[in-house]
C-alpha cells in the first residue's frame, strides 16, 4: 500500500506540508498541491467518489477521492478503511461553497499511517452522558469537545496575556497542604507519611505570602473540593486562576476584575468566534461585555430574591437556586458584594462601617450561570485574624505561618479566584460543567478512569 515520497520530478509540483487550518484560512493558493496528515473522522460515498472528512487538530477538511484518479483498488481501500485510521493525503486545494469550511482537497495520492480497529465505540447516534464520560479519551475528538478545548485554551491565553501585560508575576504553590482555606467540609484528606494532609482548596493563603516578595501575582493550578453537592456546576477537581494584589481595596479589586474579564470576553469574541458559534454562543454576547459591571449589595440581592418568592434568610450564603434567579435578570456579568460574615471564609475583612458584613465580592455570570469568581479584601490585622480563626472553630496552630504574614509588613490587600470551568461553561453556553474540562472529576462519575476495570481486563487477556 505504501507509495514513495520523492518520486515527483518537477520541484514546483512538490506538495507543501500544510495544516487543515492553513487550507481553511485561504492561505493556500487554489490548485496548489499540499500534503496533510490526520485522522479519518467520517466518510460517505456516492457514485465513484468517496468523501473523507479529515481532522488534524487544527480543523476539519473534506477530502475527495475519485475512482478515475485513484483507480478501483485504492478507492475500495479508502471505502473500507476504519474510521479513526490515520492518513497522509496529497492533493490540490479547491474552493467549494458546498464543502464544510468552503474548501476541499482533491486527493491525488495517499498513504495509510495507522489502521484503526474496526470497532470504534462512538457512532453517529445518541450516546448517554455516562457512556461518553467512560469513553472520554475518545469523545474529546468530537467537534463539540474540540471547540470547547480550543475556546478554553484561548480563554487561558487571554487571561495570561492580560495579567502579564499588567505586571502580574506567575507563581506556584504546593497542592499538598496542612489546613483549610475554604472550610473543612470540602477538604480531601491525604495520608502524608502517617500525618494528615489535604489537597489544596485554594492557592490564596500562599498568594498572600507571595505579594511581599514579588508584588502583584497569580497562579493557574488545580483546586480540590470534596463537594457533596452533585450539581451541574461542581467538580471535585477544577482549575483555579487566582490573583493577589497588594495595596488594593475592594473598589480597586472590582475594577481589576471588570477589566480582566472584559479583556477575556473581547479576545474570545474576536479570536474564537467560529468555535463559539458552533457551540451555539453568539460572539456578540461577549463583545457586548463592557466595564464597569453592575454592582449589587448582598442586602439588595436578598430583597430581590425574597420579592421573587425565593426562600432565603439574611445571613445565609446564596445557593445555586438563588444565583440562578439573580443571574437570569442580567445579560452581562455582575457583582454581588458585602456578604455577611456568616456566609464567607475566615480571612474576609469585615467592613469597618458595618462589621457584620465583609468586604467581599462574587462575580456572577448572566443567563442563569451564576458565580464564576469569589474574592475580596483580606483581614490585614493580626488580632482580628486570630479572633476570626478562633471564632470559626479553627486551630490557630494550623495557621501559624499565615498569621506570621500579619506580623511582618502587613498591608491592605485583596484578591480573587476564577473557576476556569465555570467561565468556560458560561462563554460556551454549556449546560453541564463536565464538558468544560477534558477529563472531569465529579462526585459520582469520573471520566476515563480505568483502575477498577484494569484487573478485570488483564484477567480476560490472560485467560
Ligand atoms: O471558594 S471560592 O469562592 N473562593 C476561593 O477559593 C478564594 N480562596 C479565591 C481567592 O480569593 N483567591 O472559589 C473561587 C471560585 C468560585 O467562584 C468558582 O468559580 C470556583 O472557584 N469553584 C468551583 N468550580 C468548580 N467546581 C467547584 N467545586 C468549585 N468551587 C469553587
Short mmCIF file of C-alpha atoms and ligand atoms in Angstrom, two decimals:
data_model
loop_
_atom_site.label_atom_id
_atom_site.label_comp_id
_atom_site.label_asym_id
_atom_site.label_seq_id
_atom_site.Cartn_x
_atom_site.Cartn_y
_atom_site.Cartn_z
CA UNK A 1 0.00 0.00 0.00
CA UNK A 2 2.92 2.33 0.57
CA UNK A 3 3.88 4.83 -2.05
CA UNK A 4 7.21 6.55 -2.21
CA UNK A 5 7.70 10.15 -1.26
CA UNK A 6 10.11 11.98 -3.53
CA UNK A 7 9.08 10.44 -6.84
CA UNK A 8 7.80 13.76 -8.14
CA UNK A 9 10.01 15.11 -10.85
CA UNK A 10 9.37 18.86 -11.06
CA UNK A 11 10.17 20.77 -7.89
CA UNK A 12 7.16 23.09 -8.35
CA UNK A 13 4.91 20.01 -8.15
CA UNK A 14 6.18 19.10 -4.73
CA UNK A 15 3.39 19.09 -2.20
CA UNK A 16 3.54 21.68 0.55
CA UNK A 17 3.15 20.25 4.06
CA UNK A 18 0.10 22.09 5.41
CA UNK A 19 -2.32 22.01 8.30
CA UNK A 20 -6.06 21.93 7.74
CA UNK A 21 -6.32 25.41 9.26
CA UNK A 22 -3.86 26.66 6.59
CA UNK A 23 -6.22 25.33 3.93
CA UNK A 24 -9.40 26.66 5.58
CA UNK A 25 -7.90 30.11 6.16
CA UNK A 26 -7.46 30.51 2.40
CA UNK A 27 -3.70 30.98 2.72
CA UNK A 28 -3.00 28.08 0.34
CA UNK A 29 -3.47 29.23 -3.29
CA UNK A 30 -6.14 27.34 -5.18
CA UNK A 31 -4.73 24.44 -7.18
CA UNK A 32 -1.58 24.29 -5.01
CA UNK A 33 -0.58 20.77 -4.07
CA UNK A 34 -0.48 20.19 -0.34
CA UNK A 35 0.20 17.30 1.99
CA UNK A 36 -1.89 16.92 5.13
CA UNK A 37 -1.87 14.30 7.87
CA UNK A 38 -4.79 13.47 10.09
CA UNK A 39 -7.48 11.17 11.40
CA UNK A 40 -10.36 9.91 9.30
CA UNK A 41 -13.28 11.22 11.29
CA UNK A 42 -16.12 10.47 8.90
CA UNK A 43 -16.79 9.22 5.39
CA UNK A 44 -19.51 8.93 2.80
CA UNK A 45 -19.54 7.59 -0.74
CA UNK A 46 -21.58 8.48 -3.76
CA UNK A 47 -21.17 7.26 -7.34
CA UNK A 48 -17.44 6.68 -7.74
CA UNK A 49 -16.48 9.38 -5.23
CA UNK A 50 -15.51 8.93 -1.58
CA UNK A 51 -15.70 11.98 0.70
CA UNK A 52 -13.29 11.69 3.61
CA UNK A 53 -13.72 14.10 6.49
CA UNK A 54 -10.23 14.52 7.90
CA UNK A 55 -9.25 16.01 11.27
CA UNK A 56 -5.74 17.10 12.21
CA UNK A 57 -6.18 19.07 15.43
CA UNK A 58 -6.37 22.38 13.61
CA UNK A 59 -9.71 21.75 11.91
CA UNK A 60 -11.88 19.50 9.73
CA UNK A 61 -11.49 19.22 5.97
CA UNK A 62 -13.48 17.42 3.31
CA UNK A 63 -11.13 15.44 1.08
CA UNK A 64 -12.39 13.89 -2.13
CA UNK A 65 -11.17 10.60 -3.58
CA UNK A 66 -12.23 9.89 -7.19
CA UNK A 67 -12.25 6.48 -8.85
CA UNK A 68 -10.96 7.95 -12.14
CA UNK A 69 -7.93 9.44 -10.36
CA UNK A 70 -7.05 6.70 -7.87
CA UNK A 71 -8.33 3.55 -9.60
CA UNK A 72 -10.66 0.83 -8.29
CA UNK A 73 -8.31 -0.82 -5.82
CA UNK A 74 -7.36 2.32 -3.95
CA UNK A 75 -10.89 3.66 -3.88
CA UNK A 76 -12.17 0.39 -2.45
CA UNK A 77 -9.47 0.52 0.18
CA UNK A 78 -10.48 4.04 1.21
CA UNK A 79 -14.12 3.00 1.30
CA UNK A 80 -13.30 0.21 3.74
CA UNK A 81 -10.69 1.92 5.90
CA UNK A 82 -11.97 2.02 9.51
CA UNK A 83 -12.94 5.40 10.97
CA UNK A 84 -10.12 6.95 13.09
CA UNK A 85 -7.40 5.50 10.88
CA UNK A 86 -4.62 7.97 10.15
CA UNK A 87 -3.77 9.07 6.62
CA UNK A 88 -1.30 11.24 4.81
CA UNK A 89 -3.02 12.80 1.82
CA UNK A 90 -1.60 14.69 -1.08
CA UNK A 91 -3.73 16.69 -3.46
CA UNK A 92 -4.79 20.09 -4.63
CA UNK A 93 -6.92 22.61 -2.79
CA UNK A 94 -10.16 23.84 -4.31
CA UNK A 95 -12.62 26.43 -3.03
CA UNK A 96 -16.08 24.87 -2.95
CA UNK A 97 -19.05 26.58 -1.33
CA UNK A 98 -20.76 23.22 -0.76
CA UNK A 99 -17.85 21.86 1.29
CA UNK A 100 -17.97 22.48 5.05
CA UNK A 101 -15.49 25.30 5.66
CA UNK A 102 -15.61 26.37 2.00
CA UNK A 103 -12.58 24.33 0.78
CA UNK A 104 -11.86 20.78 -0.20
CA UNK A 105 -8.87 18.70 -1.14
CA UNK A 106 -8.89 16.57 -4.31
CA UNK A 107 -6.77 13.57 -3.41
CA UNK A 108 -4.00 12.54 -5.84
CA UNK A 109 -2.21 10.15 -3.52
CA UNK A 110 -2.45 8.86 -0.03
CA UNK A 111 -0.52 6.84 2.49
CA UNK A 112 -2.06 4.96 5.41
CA UNK A 113 -0.13 5.75 8.59
CA UNK A 114 -2.22 3.78 11.07
CA UNK A 115 -5.15 1.43 10.65
CA UNK A 116 -7.75 1.78 13.42
CA UNK A 117 -9.58 -1.21 14.86
CA UNK A 118 -12.94 -1.53 13.14
CA UNK A 119 -15.00 -1.24 16.35
CA UNK A 120 -14.74 2.49 17.18
CA UNK A 121 -17.24 2.72 20.01
CA UNK A 122 -18.62 6.18 19.29
CA UNK A 123 -21.10 6.07 16.45
CA UNK A 124 -23.21 8.73 14.79
CA UNK A 125 -26.12 8.14 17.12
CA UNK A 126 -27.21 9.32 20.54
CA UNK A 127 -24.99 8.15 23.40
CA UNK A 128 -25.87 8.94 27.02
CA UNK A 129 -23.60 11.11 29.21
CA UNK A 130 -22.37 8.11 31.24
CA UNK A 131 -21.14 6.32 28.13
CA UNK A 132 -19.45 9.45 26.80
CA UNK A 133 -17.71 10.02 30.15
CA UNK A 134 -16.47 6.45 30.16
CA UNK A 135 -15.17 6.96 26.62
CA UNK A 136 -13.98 10.49 27.25
CA UNK A 137 -10.47 9.76 25.94
CA UNK A 138 -12.15 9.21 22.55
CA UNK A 139 -15.05 11.66 22.91
CA UNK A 140 -12.60 14.59 23.17
CA UNK A 141 -12.10 14.02 19.40
CA UNK A 142 -15.67 15.16 18.74
CA UNK A 143 -16.32 18.55 17.14
CA UNK A 144 -18.14 19.78 20.24
CA UNK A 145 -15.31 18.88 22.63
CA UNK A 146 -12.72 20.18 20.17
CA UNK A 147 -14.48 23.58 20.05
CA UNK A 148 -14.65 23.72 23.85
CA UNK A 149 -10.99 22.79 24.25
CA UNK A 150 -9.96 25.45 21.74
CA UNK A 151 -12.09 28.12 23.47
CA UNK A 152 -10.67 27.05 26.84
CA UNK A 153 -7.12 27.35 25.55
CA UNK A 154 -7.82 30.79 24.05
CA UNK A 155 -9.50 31.90 27.27
CA UNK A 156 -6.44 30.98 29.34
CA UNK A 157 -4.15 32.62 26.81
CA UNK A 158 -6.18 35.85 27.01
CA UNK A 159 -6.18 35.70 30.83
CA UNK A 160 -2.42 35.18 30.99
CA UNK A 161 -1.69 37.88 28.43
CA UNK A 162 -3.76 40.45 30.37
CA UNK A 163 -2.05 39.56 33.65
CA UNK A 164 1.42 39.57 32.08
CA UNK A 165 0.80 42.91 30.36
CA UNK A 166 -0.35 44.42 33.65
CA UNK A 167 2.73 43.40 35.60
CA UNK A 168 1.46 40.31 37.46
CA UNK A 169 4.06 37.63 38.24
CA UNK A 170 3.10 33.98 37.80
CA UNK A 171 3.97 31.85 40.84
CA UNK A 172 3.31 28.31 42.05
CA UNK A 173 2.45 26.91 45.46
CA UNK A 174 2.01 23.37 46.83
CA UNK A 175 -1.04 21.24 46.15
CA UNK A 176 -0.44 19.30 49.38
CA UNK A 177 -1.38 21.49 52.32
CA UNK A 178 -1.95 21.22 56.05
CA UNK A 179 -5.00 23.44 56.54
CA UNK A 180 -8.32 24.60 55.11
CA UNK A 181 -8.76 27.83 53.18
CA UNK A 182 -12.44 27.50 52.33
CA UNK A 183 -13.85 25.49 55.24
CA UNK A 184 -13.27 21.94 56.45
CA UNK A 185 -16.38 20.42 54.89
CA UNK A 186 -14.91 20.10 51.41
CA UNK A 187 -11.35 19.00 52.23
CA UNK A 188 -9.83 15.93 50.57
CA UNK A 189 -7.60 14.18 53.12
CA UNK A 190 -4.34 12.54 52.05
CA UNK A 191 -2.06 10.35 54.10
CA UNK A 192 1.29 12.18 54.21
CA UNK A 193 3.66 9.57 55.67
CA UNK A 194 1.39 8.91 58.63
CA UNK A 195 0.30 12.54 59.02
CA UNK A 196 -2.86 14.06 57.68
CA UNK A 197 -2.53 16.45 54.78
CA UNK A 198 -5.10 17.81 52.33
CA UNK A 199 -5.37 18.57 48.63
CA UNK A 200 -5.47 22.34 48.31
CA UNK A 201 -8.79 24.18 48.04
CA UNK A 202 -7.10 27.41 47.02
CA UNK A 203 -3.67 28.97 46.47
CA UNK A 204 -4.82 32.15 48.19
CA UNK A 205 -3.03 31.86 51.53
CA UNK A 206 0.28 31.32 49.72
CA UNK A 207 -0.68 34.11 47.31
CA UNK A 208 -0.84 36.43 50.30
CA UNK A 209 2.71 35.37 51.22
CA UNK A 210 3.95 35.94 47.65
CA UNK A 211 2.81 39.60 47.47
CA UNK A 212 5.52 40.64 49.96
CA UNK A 213 8.07 39.06 47.63
CA UNK A 214 7.00 39.60 44.01
CA UNK A 215 4.09 42.04 44.39
CA UNK A 216 1.01 41.53 42.17
CA UNK A 217 0.87 37.85 41.35
CA UNK A 218 -1.25 34.98 40.06
CA UNK A 219 -1.36 31.25 39.64
CA UNK A 220 -3.21 28.77 37.47
CA UNK A 221 -3.49 25.45 39.28
CA UNK A 222 -5.95 22.73 40.22
CA UNK A 223 -8.05 23.18 43.34
CA UNK A 224 -9.90 20.35 45.02
CA UNK A 225 -13.27 20.31 46.73
CA UNK A 226 -14.82 17.18 48.21
CA UNK A 227 -18.20 18.63 47.27
CA UNK A 228 -21.14 16.53 48.32
CA UNK A 229 -23.37 18.73 46.19
CA UNK A 230 -23.94 16.98 42.92
CA UNK A 231 -24.86 19.96 40.80
CA UNK A 232 -24.24 20.81 37.20
CA UNK A 233 -21.57 23.30 38.27
CA UNK A 234 -19.41 21.43 40.80
CA UNK A 235 -16.29 19.45 40.05
CA UNK A 236 -14.18 17.79 42.72
CA UNK A 237 -11.02 18.89 40.87
CA UNK A 238 -11.14 22.17 38.98
CA UNK A 239 -8.71 24.71 37.54
CA UNK A 240 -8.43 27.85 39.57
CA UNK A 241 -6.94 31.10 38.31
CA UNK A 242 -6.12 33.11 41.40
CA UNK A 243 -4.82 36.65 41.72
CA UNK A 244 -3.48 38.54 44.74
CA UNK A 245 -2.85 42.31 44.79
CA UNK A 246 -1.03 44.37 47.44
CA UNK A 247 -2.21 47.91 48.31
CA UNK A 248 -5.65 47.20 46.86
CA UNK A 249 -9.06 47.67 48.48
CA UNK A 250 -12.41 46.24 47.41
CA UNK A 251 -13.09 49.09 44.96
CA UNK A 252 -9.71 48.57 43.30
CA UNK A 253 -10.34 44.80 43.15
CA UNK A 254 -13.69 45.20 41.39
CA UNK A 255 -12.04 47.42 38.80
CA UNK A 256 -9.32 44.83 38.15
CA UNK A 257 -11.95 42.11 37.69
CA UNK A 258 -14.03 44.38 35.41
CA UNK A 259 -11.06 44.90 33.10
CA UNK A 260 -9.70 41.37 33.29
CA UNK A 261 -13.00 39.67 32.41
CA UNK A 262 -13.83 42.24 29.73
CA UNK A 263 -10.47 41.62 28.06
CA UNK A 264 -11.05 37.85 28.03
CA UNK A 265 -14.58 38.24 26.62
CA UNK A 266 -13.43 40.58 23.84
CA UNK A 267 -10.49 38.34 22.93
CA UNK A 268 -12.79 35.33 22.67
CA UNK A 269 -15.37 37.21 20.60
CA UNK A 270 -12.56 38.14 18.25
CA UNK A 271 -10.33 35.05 18.20
CA UNK A 272 -12.74 32.17 18.90
CA UNK A 273 -15.82 33.41 17.04
CA UNK A 274 -16.16 30.32 14.82
CA UNK A 275 -15.84 27.83 17.68
CA UNK A 276 -18.27 29.83 19.82
CA UNK A 277 -20.82 29.91 17.02
CA UNK A 278 -20.52 26.15 16.56
CA UNK A 279 -21.30 25.76 20.26
CA UNK A 280 -24.38 27.97 19.99
CA UNK A 281 -22.89 31.10 21.58
CA UNK A 282 -23.20 34.33 19.61
CA UNK A 283 -19.78 36.04 19.89
CA UNK A 284 -21.67 39.37 20.02
CA UNK A 285 -22.84 38.38 23.54
CA UNK A 286 -19.21 38.55 24.65
CA UNK A 287 -18.26 41.56 22.54
CA UNK A 288 -21.06 43.45 24.34
CA UNK A 289 -19.46 42.99 27.78
CA UNK A 290 -18.17 46.38 28.96
CA UNK A 291 -16.85 47.63 32.28
CA UNK A 292 -17.96 48.57 34.88
CA UNK A 293 -20.18 45.55 35.60
CA UNK A 294 -23.36 46.16 37.61
CA UNK A 295 -22.75 46.03 41.39
CA UNK A 296 -25.37 44.67 43.74
CA UNK A 297 -25.04 44.55 47.52
CA UNK A 298 -25.89 41.25 49.21
CA UNK A 299 -28.74 43.03 51.07
CA UNK A 300 -30.28 44.10 47.76
CA UNK A 301 -29.82 40.60 46.33
CA UNK A 302 -31.70 39.10 49.29
CA UNK A 303 -34.52 41.64 48.86
CA UNK A 304 -34.75 40.84 45.15
CA UNK A 305 -34.86 37.11 45.88
CA UNK A 306 -37.46 37.42 48.60
CA UNK A 307 -39.59 39.53 46.26
CA UNK A 308 -39.34 36.66 43.74
CA UNK A 309 -40.56 34.24 46.41
CA UNK A 310 -37.19 32.51 46.92
CA UNK A 311 -36.63 31.13 50.45
CA UNK A 312 -33.59 32.93 51.86
CA UNK A 313 -32.82 34.46 55.25
CA UNK A 314 -30.35 37.33 55.66
CA UNK A 315 -27.01 35.76 56.66
CA UNK A 316 -27.27 32.64 54.51
CA UNK A 317 -24.96 32.12 51.56
CA UNK A 318 -26.52 32.30 48.10
CA UNK A 319 -27.42 28.82 46.92
CA UNK A 320 -27.32 27.89 43.29
CA UNK A 321 -31.09 28.36 43.09
CA UNK A 322 -30.65 31.94 44.35
CA UNK A 323 -27.83 32.63 41.92
CA UNK A 324 -29.81 31.22 39.01
CA UNK A 325 -32.71 33.54 39.79
CA UNK A 326 -30.45 36.59 40.14
CA UNK A 327 -28.35 35.69 37.11
CA UNK A 328 -31.44 35.38 34.92
CA UNK A 329 -32.06 39.10 35.43
CA UNK A 330 -28.80 40.12 33.74
CA UNK A 331 -27.25 39.68 30.30
CA UNK A 332 -23.75 40.77 31.36
CA UNK A 333 -21.65 39.65 34.36
CA UNK A 334 -22.47 41.40 37.65
CA UNK A 335 -21.09 41.63 41.19
CA UNK A 336 -22.72 40.74 44.47
CA UNK A 337 -20.73 42.42 47.26
CA UNK A 338 -20.70 42.76 51.06
CA UNK A 339 -21.67 39.22 52.02
CA UNK A 340 -22.36 38.60 55.71
CA UNK A 341 -19.53 37.18 57.80
CA UNK A 342 -21.61 34.05 58.34
CA UNK A 343 -21.56 33.27 54.61
CA UNK A 344 -17.83 33.70 53.99
CA UNK A 345 -14.49 32.14 54.97
CA UNK A 346 -12.50 33.41 57.98
CA UNK A 347 -9.99 35.58 56.07
CA UNK A 348 -12.55 38.05 54.66
CA UNK A 349 -12.14 41.57 56.08
CA UNK A 350 -15.16 42.88 57.98
CA UNK A 351 -16.49 46.21 56.73
CA UNK A 352 -15.29 48.78 59.32
CA UNK A 353 -18.62 50.66 58.90
CA UNK A 354 -20.69 47.53 59.42
CA UNK A 355 -18.69 44.62 60.90
CA UNK A 356 -21.39 42.00 60.35
CA UNK A 357 -20.68 42.17 56.60
CA UNK A 358 -17.39 41.59 54.78
CA UNK A 359 -15.58 43.47 52.01
CA UNK A 360 -16.20 40.54 49.70
CA UNK A 361 -17.39 40.15 46.14
CA UNK A 362 -18.58 37.35 43.90
CA UNK A 363 -18.86 37.82 40.15
CA UNK A 364 -21.90 36.10 38.67
CA UNK A 365 -22.23 35.22 35.00
CA UNK A 366 -25.54 36.10 33.35
CA UNK A 367 -28.24 33.87 31.77
CA UNK A 368 -28.58 31.83 34.95
CA UNK A 369 -24.93 30.65 35.06
CA UNK A 370 -24.10 32.20 38.44
CA UNK A 371 -20.83 32.54 40.37
CA UNK A 372 -17.61 32.38 38.38
CA UNK A 373 -15.37 34.43 40.72
CA UNK A 374 -15.06 34.68 44.50
CA UNK A 375 -12.83 37.24 46.21
CA UNK A 376 -12.46 40.31 48.37
CA UNK A 377 -10.30 42.24 50.75
CA UNK A 378 -8.33 40.20 53.31
CA UNK A 379 -8.01 40.83 57.04
CA UNK A 380 -4.61 42.53 57.44
CA UNK A 381 -4.59 42.93 61.22
CA UNK A 382 -3.06 40.13 63.37
CA UNK A 383 -5.55 40.31 66.28
CA UNK A 384 -8.63 40.44 64.05
CA UNK A 385 -7.40 37.49 62.01
CA UNK A 386 -6.61 35.42 65.10
CA UNK A 387 -10.06 36.21 66.54
CA UNK A 388 -11.77 35.16 63.29
CA UNK A 389 -9.79 31.90 63.13
CA UNK A 390 -10.92 31.10 66.69
CA UNK A 391 -14.49 32.23 66.01
CA UNK A 392 -14.71 29.75 63.11
CA UNK A 393 -13.54 26.93 65.40
CA UNK A 394 -10.23 26.56 63.53
CA UNK A 395 -6.95 25.78 65.28
CA UNK A 396 -4.59 28.81 65.19
CA UNK A 397 -1.65 26.37 65.23
CA UNK A 398 -2.66 25.29 61.71
CA UNK A 399 -2.37 28.90 60.55
CA UNK A 400 0.86 29.86 62.31
CA UNK A 401 2.76 30.70 59.13
CA UNK A 402 -0.24 32.56 57.71
CA UNK A 403 -0.54 34.63 60.90
CA UNK A 404 3.17 35.46 60.58
CA UNK A 405 2.33 37.45 57.45
CA UNK A 406 0.38 39.88 59.66
CA UNK A 407 3.39 40.37 61.92
CA UNK A 408 6.00 41.37 59.34
CA UNK A 409 4.88 44.11 56.99
CA UNK A 410 1.13 43.56 56.74
CA UNK A 411 -0.68 45.83 54.30
CA UNK A 412 -4.14 46.27 52.77
CA UNK A 413 -4.55 43.65 50.05
CA UNK A 414 -7.21 41.89 48.01
CA UNK A 415 -7.53 39.01 45.60
CA UNK A 416 -9.85 36.72 43.74
CA UNK A 417 -10.21 33.24 42.31
CA UNK A 418 -11.77 32.47 38.92
CA UNK A 419 -13.22 29.00 38.39
CA UNK A 420 -11.91 28.28 34.88
CA UNK A 421 -14.57 25.65 34.09
CA UNK A 422 -17.33 27.95 35.38
CA UNK A 423 -16.22 30.63 32.94
CA UNK A 424 -15.81 28.14 30.07
CA UNK A 425 -19.30 26.84 30.85
CA UNK A 426 -20.78 30.32 30.52
CA UNK A 427 -18.89 31.50 27.43
CA UNK A 428 -19.51 28.18 25.63
CA UNK A 429 -23.16 28.12 26.75
CA UNK A 430 -22.82 24.60 28.21
CA UNK A 431 -25.49 23.10 30.40
CA UNK A 432 -23.11 20.99 32.50
CA UNK A 433 -19.66 21.77 33.90
CA UNK A 434 -18.37 18.29 32.95
CA UNK A 435 -17.99 19.45 29.35
CA UNK A 436 -15.86 22.47 30.30
CA UNK A 437 -12.89 20.19 31.05
CA UNK A 438 -11.43 17.27 29.10
CA UNK A 439 -11.42 14.70 31.90
CA UNK A 440 -13.92 15.79 34.56
CA UNK A 441 -13.84 14.54 38.11
CA UNK A 442 -17.35 14.55 39.55
CA UNK A 443 -18.67 13.13 42.81
CA UNK A 444 -20.28 10.08 41.33
CA UNK A 445 -18.73 9.91 37.91
CA UNK A 446 -15.21 10.17 36.62
CA UNK A 447 -14.07 10.13 33.03
CA UNK A 448 -11.64 7.64 31.51
CA UNK A 449 -10.90 6.20 34.97
CA UNK A 450 -9.87 2.60 34.39
CA UNK A 451 -8.41 1.44 37.72
CA UNK A 452 -11.37 -0.71 38.70
CA UNK A 453 -11.66 -2.18 35.22
CA UNK A 454 -7.98 -2.97 34.66
CA UNK A 455 -7.62 -6.14 36.76
CA UNK A 456 -10.70 -7.49 35.02
CA UNK A 457 -9.31 -6.62 31.61
CA UNK A 458 -5.95 -8.25 32.43
CA UNK A 459 -7.71 -11.33 33.73
CA UNK A 460 -9.61 -11.59 30.46
CA UNK A 461 -6.47 -11.18 28.39
CA UNK A 462 -4.60 -13.79 30.46
CA UNK A 463 -7.34 -16.40 30.43
O1 LIG B 1 -14.38 29.27 47.17
S1 LIG B 1 -14.25 30.37 46.25
O2 LIG B 1 -15.43 31.16 46.05
N1 LIG B 1 -13.06 31.35 46.69
C1 LIG B 1 -11.82 30.92 46.90
O3 LIG B 1 -11.43 29.78 46.82
C2 LIG B 1 -10.83 32.02 47.21
N2 LIG B 1 -9.82 31.49 48.11
C3 LIG B 1 -10.23 32.52 45.91
C4 LIG B 1 -9.29 33.68 46.10
O4 LIG B 1 -9.72 34.71 46.56
N3 LIG B 1 -8.06 33.50 45.72
O5 LIG B 1 -13.82 29.73 44.87
C5 LIG B 1 -13.46 30.59 43.80
C6 LIG B 1 -14.10 30.15 42.52
C7 LIG B 1 -15.63 30.15 42.56
O6 LIG B 1 -16.13 31.44 42.29
C8 LIG B 1 -15.97 29.18 41.46
O7 LIG B 1 -15.90 29.81 40.20
C9 LIG B 1 -14.84 28.17 41.54
O8 LIG B 1 -13.78 28.79 42.26
N4 LIG B 1 -15.26 26.95 42.25
C10 LIG B 1 -15.54 25.78 41.65
N5 LIG B 1 -15.52 25.43 40.36
C11 LIG B 1 -15.87 24.15 40.04
N6 LIG B 1 -16.18 23.22 40.97
C12 LIG B 1 -16.20 23.53 42.28
N7 LIG B 1 -16.50 22.58 43.17
C13 LIG B 1 -15.87 24.86 42.67
N8 LIG B 1 -15.78 25.51 43.85
C14 LIG B 1 -15.41 26.77 43.57
#
